[in-house]
Short mmCIF file of C-alpha atoms and ligand atoms in Angstrom, two decimals:
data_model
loop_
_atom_site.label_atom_id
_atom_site.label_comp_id
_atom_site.label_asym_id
_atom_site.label_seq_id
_atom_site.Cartn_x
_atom_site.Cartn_y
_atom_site.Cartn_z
CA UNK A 13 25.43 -6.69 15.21
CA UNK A 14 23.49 -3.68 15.99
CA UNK A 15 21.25 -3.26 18.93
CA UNK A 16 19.42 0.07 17.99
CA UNK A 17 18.75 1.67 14.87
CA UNK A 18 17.14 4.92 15.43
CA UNK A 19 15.51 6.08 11.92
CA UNK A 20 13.73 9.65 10.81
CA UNK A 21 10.23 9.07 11.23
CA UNK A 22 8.64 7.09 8.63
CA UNK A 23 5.51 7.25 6.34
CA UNK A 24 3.08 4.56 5.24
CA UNK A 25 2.39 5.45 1.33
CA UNK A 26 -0.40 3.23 1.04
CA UNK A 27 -2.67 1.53 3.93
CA UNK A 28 -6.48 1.18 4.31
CA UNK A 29 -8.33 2.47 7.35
CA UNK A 30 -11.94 1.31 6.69
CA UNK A 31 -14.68 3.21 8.39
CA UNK A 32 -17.00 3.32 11.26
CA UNK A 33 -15.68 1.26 14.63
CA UNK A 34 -12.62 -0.59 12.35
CA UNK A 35 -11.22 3.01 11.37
CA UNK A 36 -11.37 3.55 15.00
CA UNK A 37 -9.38 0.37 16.02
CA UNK A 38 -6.86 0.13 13.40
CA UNK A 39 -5.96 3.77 13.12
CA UNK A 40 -3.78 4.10 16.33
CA UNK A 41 -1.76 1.17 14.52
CA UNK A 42 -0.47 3.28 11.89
CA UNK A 43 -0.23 6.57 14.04
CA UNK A 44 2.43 5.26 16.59
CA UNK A 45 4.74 4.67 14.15
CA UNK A 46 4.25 7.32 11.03
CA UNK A 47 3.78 10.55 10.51
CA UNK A 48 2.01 10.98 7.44
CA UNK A 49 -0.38 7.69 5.45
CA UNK A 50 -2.09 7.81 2.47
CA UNK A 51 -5.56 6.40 3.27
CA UNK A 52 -6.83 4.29 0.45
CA UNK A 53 -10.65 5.80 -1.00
CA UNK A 54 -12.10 2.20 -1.54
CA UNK A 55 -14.37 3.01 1.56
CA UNK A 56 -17.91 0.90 0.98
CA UNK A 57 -18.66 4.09 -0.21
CA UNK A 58 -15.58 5.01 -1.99
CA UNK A 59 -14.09 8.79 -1.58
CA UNK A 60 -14.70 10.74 -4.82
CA UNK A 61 -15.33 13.97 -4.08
CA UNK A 62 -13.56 17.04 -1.86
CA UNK A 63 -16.41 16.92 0.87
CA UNK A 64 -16.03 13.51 1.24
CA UNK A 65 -12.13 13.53 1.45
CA UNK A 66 -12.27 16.44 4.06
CA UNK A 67 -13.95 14.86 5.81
CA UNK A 68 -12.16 11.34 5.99
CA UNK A 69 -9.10 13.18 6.60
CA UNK A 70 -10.50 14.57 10.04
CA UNK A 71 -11.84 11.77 10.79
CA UNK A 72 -9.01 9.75 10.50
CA UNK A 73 -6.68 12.24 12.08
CA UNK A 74 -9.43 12.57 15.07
CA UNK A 75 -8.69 8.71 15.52
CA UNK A 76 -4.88 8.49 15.57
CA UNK A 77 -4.53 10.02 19.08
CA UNK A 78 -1.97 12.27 17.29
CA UNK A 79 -1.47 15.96 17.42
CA UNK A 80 0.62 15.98 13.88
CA UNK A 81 -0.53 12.81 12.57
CA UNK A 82 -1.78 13.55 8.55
CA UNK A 83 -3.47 11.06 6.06
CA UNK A 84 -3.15 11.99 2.33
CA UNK A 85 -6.42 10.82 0.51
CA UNK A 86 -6.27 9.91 -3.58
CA UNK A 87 -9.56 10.12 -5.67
CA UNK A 88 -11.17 7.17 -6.11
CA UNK A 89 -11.38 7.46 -9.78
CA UNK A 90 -14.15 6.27 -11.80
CA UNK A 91 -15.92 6.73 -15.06
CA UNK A 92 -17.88 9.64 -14.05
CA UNK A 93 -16.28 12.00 -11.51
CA UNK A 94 -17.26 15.44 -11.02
CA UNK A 95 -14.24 16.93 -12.92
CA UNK A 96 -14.49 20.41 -11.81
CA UNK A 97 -14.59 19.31 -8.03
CA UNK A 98 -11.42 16.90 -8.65
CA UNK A 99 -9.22 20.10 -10.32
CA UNK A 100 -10.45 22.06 -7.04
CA UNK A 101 -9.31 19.32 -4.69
CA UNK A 102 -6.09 18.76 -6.12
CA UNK A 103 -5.31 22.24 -6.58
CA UNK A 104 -6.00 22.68 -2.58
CA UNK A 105 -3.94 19.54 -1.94
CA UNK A 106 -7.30 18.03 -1.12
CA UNK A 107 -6.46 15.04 -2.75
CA UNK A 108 -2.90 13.98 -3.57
CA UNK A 109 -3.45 12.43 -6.85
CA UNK A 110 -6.24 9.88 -8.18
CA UNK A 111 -6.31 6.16 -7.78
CA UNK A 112 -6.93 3.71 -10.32
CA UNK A 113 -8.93 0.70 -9.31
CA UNK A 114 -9.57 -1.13 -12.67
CA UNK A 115 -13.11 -2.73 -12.27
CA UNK A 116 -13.64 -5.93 -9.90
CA UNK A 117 -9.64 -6.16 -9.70
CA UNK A 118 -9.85 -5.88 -5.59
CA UNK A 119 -11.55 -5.18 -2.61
CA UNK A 120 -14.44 -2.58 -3.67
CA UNK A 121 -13.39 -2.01 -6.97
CA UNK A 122 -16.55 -2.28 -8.27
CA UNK A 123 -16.96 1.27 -8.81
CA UNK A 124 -13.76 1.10 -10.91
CA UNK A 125 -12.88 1.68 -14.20
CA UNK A 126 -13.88 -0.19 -16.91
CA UNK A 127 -12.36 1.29 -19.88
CA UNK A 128 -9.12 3.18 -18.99
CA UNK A 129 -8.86 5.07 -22.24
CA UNK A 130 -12.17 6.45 -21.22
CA UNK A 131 -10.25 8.05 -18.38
CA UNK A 132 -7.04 9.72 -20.02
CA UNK A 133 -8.62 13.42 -19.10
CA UNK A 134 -8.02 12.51 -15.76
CA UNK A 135 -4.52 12.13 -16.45
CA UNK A 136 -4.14 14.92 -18.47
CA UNK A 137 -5.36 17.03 -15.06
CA UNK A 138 -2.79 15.07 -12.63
CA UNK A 139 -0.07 15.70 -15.23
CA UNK A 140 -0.80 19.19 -15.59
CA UNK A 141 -1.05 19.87 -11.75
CA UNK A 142 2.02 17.54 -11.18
CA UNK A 143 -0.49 15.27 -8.90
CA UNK A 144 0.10 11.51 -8.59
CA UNK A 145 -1.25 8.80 -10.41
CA UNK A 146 -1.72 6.12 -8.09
CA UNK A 147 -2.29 2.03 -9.79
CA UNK A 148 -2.99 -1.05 -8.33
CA UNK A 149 -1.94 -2.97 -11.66
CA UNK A 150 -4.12 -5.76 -12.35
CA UNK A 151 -5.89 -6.81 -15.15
CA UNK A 152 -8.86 -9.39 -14.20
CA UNK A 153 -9.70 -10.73 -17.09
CA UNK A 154 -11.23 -14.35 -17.36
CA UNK A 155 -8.28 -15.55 -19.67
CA UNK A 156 -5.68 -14.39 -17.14
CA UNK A 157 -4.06 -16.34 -14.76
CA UNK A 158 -4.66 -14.52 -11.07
CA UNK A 159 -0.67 -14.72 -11.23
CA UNK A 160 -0.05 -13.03 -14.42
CA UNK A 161 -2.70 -10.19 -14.25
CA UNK A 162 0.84 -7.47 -12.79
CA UNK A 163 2.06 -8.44 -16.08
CA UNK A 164 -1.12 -8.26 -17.90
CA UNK A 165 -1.97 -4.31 -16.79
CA UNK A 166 1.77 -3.73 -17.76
CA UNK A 167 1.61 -4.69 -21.11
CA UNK A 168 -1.83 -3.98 -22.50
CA UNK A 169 -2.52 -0.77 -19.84
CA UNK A 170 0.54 1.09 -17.96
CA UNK A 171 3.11 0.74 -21.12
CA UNK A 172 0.22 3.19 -23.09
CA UNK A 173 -0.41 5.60 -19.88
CA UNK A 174 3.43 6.02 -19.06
CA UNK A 175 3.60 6.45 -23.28
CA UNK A 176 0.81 9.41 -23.35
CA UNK A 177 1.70 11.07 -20.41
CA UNK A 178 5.41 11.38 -20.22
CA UNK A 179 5.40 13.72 -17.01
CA UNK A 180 2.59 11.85 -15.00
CA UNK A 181 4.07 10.73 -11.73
CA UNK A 182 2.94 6.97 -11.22
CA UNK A 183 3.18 4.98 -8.32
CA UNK A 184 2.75 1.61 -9.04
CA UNK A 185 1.13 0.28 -5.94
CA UNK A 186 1.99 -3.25 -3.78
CA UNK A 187 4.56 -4.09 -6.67
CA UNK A 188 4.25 -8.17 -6.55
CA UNK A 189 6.22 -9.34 -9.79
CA UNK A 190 10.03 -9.17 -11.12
CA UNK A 191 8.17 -8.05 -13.91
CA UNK A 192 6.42 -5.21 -12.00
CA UNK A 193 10.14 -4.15 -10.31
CA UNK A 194 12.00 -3.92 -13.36
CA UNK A 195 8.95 -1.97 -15.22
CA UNK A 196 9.59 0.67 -12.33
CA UNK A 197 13.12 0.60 -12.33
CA UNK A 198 13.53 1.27 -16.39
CA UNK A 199 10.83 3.92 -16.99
CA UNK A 200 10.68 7.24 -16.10
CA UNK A 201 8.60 9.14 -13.08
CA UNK A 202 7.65 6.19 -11.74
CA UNK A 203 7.90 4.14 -8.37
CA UNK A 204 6.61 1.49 -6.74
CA UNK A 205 5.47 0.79 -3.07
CA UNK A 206 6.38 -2.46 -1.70
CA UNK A 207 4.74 -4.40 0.91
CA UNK A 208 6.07 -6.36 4.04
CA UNK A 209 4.21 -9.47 3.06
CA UNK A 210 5.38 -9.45 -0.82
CA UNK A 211 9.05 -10.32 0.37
CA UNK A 212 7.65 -12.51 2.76
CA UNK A 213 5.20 -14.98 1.78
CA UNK A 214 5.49 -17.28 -1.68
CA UNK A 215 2.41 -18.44 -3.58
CA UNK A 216 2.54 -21.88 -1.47
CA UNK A 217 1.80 -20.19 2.00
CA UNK A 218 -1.48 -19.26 0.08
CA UNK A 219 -2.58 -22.45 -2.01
CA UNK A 220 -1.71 -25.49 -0.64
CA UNK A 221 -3.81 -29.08 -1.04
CA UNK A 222 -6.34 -27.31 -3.19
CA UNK A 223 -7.16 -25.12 0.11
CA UNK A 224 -6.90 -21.12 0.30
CA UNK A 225 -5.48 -19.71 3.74
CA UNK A 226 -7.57 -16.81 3.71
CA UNK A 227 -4.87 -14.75 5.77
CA UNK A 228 -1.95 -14.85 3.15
CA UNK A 229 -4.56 -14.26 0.60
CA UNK A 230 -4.51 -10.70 -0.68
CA UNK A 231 -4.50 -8.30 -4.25
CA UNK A 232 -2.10 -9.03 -6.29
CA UNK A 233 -1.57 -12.28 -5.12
CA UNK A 234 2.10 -13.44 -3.44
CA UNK A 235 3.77 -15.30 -6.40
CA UNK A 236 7.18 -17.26 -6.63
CA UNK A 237 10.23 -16.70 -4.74
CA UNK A 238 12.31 -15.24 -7.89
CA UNK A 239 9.53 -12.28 -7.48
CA UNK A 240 10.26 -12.51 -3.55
CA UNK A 241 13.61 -11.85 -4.34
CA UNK A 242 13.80 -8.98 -6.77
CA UNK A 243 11.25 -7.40 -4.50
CA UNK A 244 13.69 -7.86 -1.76
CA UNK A 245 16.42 -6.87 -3.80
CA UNK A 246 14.44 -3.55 -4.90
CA UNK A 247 13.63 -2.04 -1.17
CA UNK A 248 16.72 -2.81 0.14
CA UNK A 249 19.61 -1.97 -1.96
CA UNK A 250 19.32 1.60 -2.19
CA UNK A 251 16.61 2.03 -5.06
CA UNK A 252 15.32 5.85 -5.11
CA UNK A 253 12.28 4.00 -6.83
CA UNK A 254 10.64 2.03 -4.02
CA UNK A 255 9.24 2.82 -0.46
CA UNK A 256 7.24 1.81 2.36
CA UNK A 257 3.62 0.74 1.50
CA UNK A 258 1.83 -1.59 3.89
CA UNK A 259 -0.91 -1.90 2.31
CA UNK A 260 -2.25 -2.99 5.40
CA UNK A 261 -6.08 -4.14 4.73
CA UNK A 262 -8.34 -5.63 7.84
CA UNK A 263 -10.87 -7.61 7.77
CA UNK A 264 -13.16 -8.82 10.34
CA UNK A 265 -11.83 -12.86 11.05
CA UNK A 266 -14.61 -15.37 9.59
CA UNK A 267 -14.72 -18.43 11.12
CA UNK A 268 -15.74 -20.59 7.98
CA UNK A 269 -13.00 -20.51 5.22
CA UNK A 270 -15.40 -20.61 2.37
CA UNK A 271 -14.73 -19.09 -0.56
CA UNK A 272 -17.74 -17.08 -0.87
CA UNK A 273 -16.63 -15.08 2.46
CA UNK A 274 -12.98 -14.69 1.16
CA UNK A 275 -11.97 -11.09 1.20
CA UNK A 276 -8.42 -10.11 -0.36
CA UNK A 277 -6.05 -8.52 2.45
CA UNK A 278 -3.49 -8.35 4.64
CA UNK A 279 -3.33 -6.84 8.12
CA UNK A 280 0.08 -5.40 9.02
CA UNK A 281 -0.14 -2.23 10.56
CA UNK A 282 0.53 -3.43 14.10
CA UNK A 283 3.83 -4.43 13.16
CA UNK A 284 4.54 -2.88 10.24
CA UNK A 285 7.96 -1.34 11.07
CA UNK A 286 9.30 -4.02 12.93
CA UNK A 287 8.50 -6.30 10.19
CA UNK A 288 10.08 -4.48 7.11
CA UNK A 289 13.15 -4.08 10.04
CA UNK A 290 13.74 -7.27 10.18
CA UNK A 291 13.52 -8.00 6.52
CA UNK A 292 16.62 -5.45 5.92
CA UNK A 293 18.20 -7.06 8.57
CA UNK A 294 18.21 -11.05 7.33
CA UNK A 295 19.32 -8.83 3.80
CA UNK A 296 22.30 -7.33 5.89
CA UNK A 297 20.32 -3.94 4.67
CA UNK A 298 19.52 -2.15 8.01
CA UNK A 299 21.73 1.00 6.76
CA UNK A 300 19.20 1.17 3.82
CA UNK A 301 16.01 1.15 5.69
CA UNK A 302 15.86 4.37 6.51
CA UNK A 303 15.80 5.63 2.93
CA UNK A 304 13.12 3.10 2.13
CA UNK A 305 10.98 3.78 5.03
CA UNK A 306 11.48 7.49 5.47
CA UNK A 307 13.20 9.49 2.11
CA UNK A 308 12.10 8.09 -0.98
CA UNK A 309 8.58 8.26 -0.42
CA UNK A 310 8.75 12.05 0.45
CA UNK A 311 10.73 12.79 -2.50
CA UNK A 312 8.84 11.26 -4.98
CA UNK A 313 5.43 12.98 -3.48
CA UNK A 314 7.43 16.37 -3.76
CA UNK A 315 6.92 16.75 0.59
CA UNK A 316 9.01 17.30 3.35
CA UNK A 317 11.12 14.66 5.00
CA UNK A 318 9.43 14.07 8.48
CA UNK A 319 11.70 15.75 11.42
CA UNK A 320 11.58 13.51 14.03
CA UNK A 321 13.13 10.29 14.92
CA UNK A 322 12.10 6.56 15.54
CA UNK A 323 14.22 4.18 17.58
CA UNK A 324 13.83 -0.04 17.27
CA UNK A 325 15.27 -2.25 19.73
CA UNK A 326 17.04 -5.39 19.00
CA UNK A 327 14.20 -7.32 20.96
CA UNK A 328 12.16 -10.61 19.77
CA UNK A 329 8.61 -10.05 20.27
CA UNK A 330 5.95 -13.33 19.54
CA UNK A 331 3.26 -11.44 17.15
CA UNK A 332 -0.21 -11.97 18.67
CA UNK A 333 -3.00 -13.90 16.51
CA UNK A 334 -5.60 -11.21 16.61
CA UNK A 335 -5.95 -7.76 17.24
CA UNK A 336 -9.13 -7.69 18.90
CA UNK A 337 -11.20 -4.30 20.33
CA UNK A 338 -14.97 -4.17 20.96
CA UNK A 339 -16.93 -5.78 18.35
CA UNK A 340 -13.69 -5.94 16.06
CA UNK A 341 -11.51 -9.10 15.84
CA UNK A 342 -8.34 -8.94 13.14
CA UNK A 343 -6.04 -11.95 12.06
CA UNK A 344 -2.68 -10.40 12.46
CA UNK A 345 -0.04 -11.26 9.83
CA UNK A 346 2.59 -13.24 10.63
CA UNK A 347 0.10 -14.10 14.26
CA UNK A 348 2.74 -16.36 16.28
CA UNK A 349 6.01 -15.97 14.59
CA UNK A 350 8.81 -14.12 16.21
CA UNK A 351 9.80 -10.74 14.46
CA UNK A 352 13.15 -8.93 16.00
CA UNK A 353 12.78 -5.27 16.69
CA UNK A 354 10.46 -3.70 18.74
CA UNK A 355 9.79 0.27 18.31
CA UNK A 356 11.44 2.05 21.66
CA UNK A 357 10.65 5.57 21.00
CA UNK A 358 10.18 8.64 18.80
CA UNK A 359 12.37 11.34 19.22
CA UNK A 360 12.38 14.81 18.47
C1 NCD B 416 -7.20 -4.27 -0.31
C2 NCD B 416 -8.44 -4.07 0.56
O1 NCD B 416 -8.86 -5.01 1.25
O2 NCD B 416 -8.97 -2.95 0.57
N1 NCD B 416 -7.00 -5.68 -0.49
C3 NCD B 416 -5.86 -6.29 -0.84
O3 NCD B 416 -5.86 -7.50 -1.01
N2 NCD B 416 -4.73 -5.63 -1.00
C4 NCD B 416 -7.36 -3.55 -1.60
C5 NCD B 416 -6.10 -3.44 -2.40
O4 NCD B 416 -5.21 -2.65 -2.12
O5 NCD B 416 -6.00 -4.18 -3.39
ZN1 ZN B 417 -4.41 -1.57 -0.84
#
């Protein structure tokens, strides 16, 4: 049984850092551990333009406490962007690609897309300047069950877009469905980021007696535990297609659980690591979480691999309830359960 793993510095290929005083608290939790996130756009105002992304990016990095620390910032895309300004940013790595938030599907979608077809110039530019096309692949329709909407945006959206654009690179974000994992592991250019919370949470820790526990509840929904499993399966046995992807989302805790105050996401990043370490580990995986944490994601974005080092300790840790700063107060996930490995060090 190992004791230390020491790992090459990892990356966080999808997390959300808010704005105002919760960018300033959550930040530092993403920042101790990677070297590089890419900073979801779905700001209340979302990022659509360079100025705007400039700026995020300094502020963010201003926050992390970090001399090297870097956030990568996708479009938000929506029906009317300023094209010329989008082929400037992406041409001066401005952005890294453009995310697709298909209207009302999440979290401040609602300046999303509506008709995707309507977008397919914007593809045409990523393609052409071999930028990424980032997804979250839902379809919210009224006729689709909240489970099935993954398979949905597979079949009636993603099938077309990876069909038009043959050398568009795709991530297909928080990959939730065996459907979703084996759509990413049989086409081409495509990957899929996979969250801590995916492979550990089933629909049941969400819904139970009619009641929602608005702290497992999160876009796309957790579903059954054969979708646990292939997800599980997918990070960690050595599939160039997946990576690390928190998708770590705060929220400010409500105290009543109503549904009208129930906002989709999860809040990892303070043990985001030592979570997806001990996942690997109860898979007898350790040896393959480097490549999930710290290679594939690089590869598939075309960067560098990150040159230094993290070391985890073979050390139970309780994880707090809340993360709590100032006027901020976070639900942790996975708040009083015992994860294994706590981060020792990075290492040049
Ligand atoms: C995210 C958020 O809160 O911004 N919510 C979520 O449930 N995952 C948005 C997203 O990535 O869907
Ligand atoms: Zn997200």
């Amino acid at each position: 049984m190992k004791n230390s793993i020491k790992i090459i510095q990892p990356d966080d290929w999808h997390v959300h850092f808010r704005e105002g005083e919760m960018l300033n608290v959550v930040t530092k939790y993403s920042s101790r551990v990677n070297r590089r996130c890419i900073a979801m756009p779905n700001t209340s105002t979302p990022i659509t333009n360079s100025i705007e992304a400039i700026n995020y990016k300094n502020l963010i990095q201003k926050n992390s406490g970090k001399n090297n620390f870097e956030a990568l910032i996708p479009c938000y895309l929506t029906d009317n962007l300023d094209i010329d300004d989008f082929e400037y940013a992406l041409h001066n790595n401005i952005f890294i690609g453009g995310k697709l938030y298909p209207n009302n599907a999440t979290t401040n979608s609602q300046y999303g897309v509506n008709d995707i077809k309507k977008i397919y110039n914007i593809f045409e530019i990523l393609e052409k300047q071999n930028k990424t096309l980032l997804i979250h692949g839902e379809l919210n329709r009224s006729d689709i069950d909240i489970f099935d909407r993954e398979k949905y945006f597979i079949d009636e959206e993603l099938y077309q877009i990876r069909k038009s654009f043959k050398d568009l690179k795709i991530v297909l974000e928080h990959v939730s469905s065996d459907y979703g994992v084996d759509f990413v592991k049989t086409n081409i250019n495509i990957a899929g980021t996979i969250t801590p919370h995916h492979m550990l949470l089933t629909k049941e820790d969400v819904f139970k007696d009619e009641e929602i526990n608005p702290h497992h509840y999160c876009m796309p929904v957790v579903k059954n535990e054969k979708d646990l499993t292939s997800l599980r399966n997918a990070a960690c046995f050595n599939n160039s297609k997946f990576f690390l992807g928190t998708d770590s989302a705060p929220h400010h805790v409500v105290d009543k659980k109503q549904n009208d105050s129930l906002k989709a996401g999860i809040f990892s990043s303070s043990n985001s690591i030592e979570l997806y370490a001990s996942i690997f580990e109860e898979e007898n995986a350790l040896e393959n979480l480097e490549k999930f944490s710290s290679i594939n994601g690089p590869k598939f974005y075309n960067l560098d691999v990150n040159d230094q080092y993290l070391i985890l300790d073979k050390e139970d840790k309780i994880v707090p309830e809340y993360t709590e700063e100032g006027n901020i107060k976070i639900k942790n996930f996975y708040a009083n359960k015992k994860i294994h490995w706590k981060v020792a060090q990075l290492e040049v």
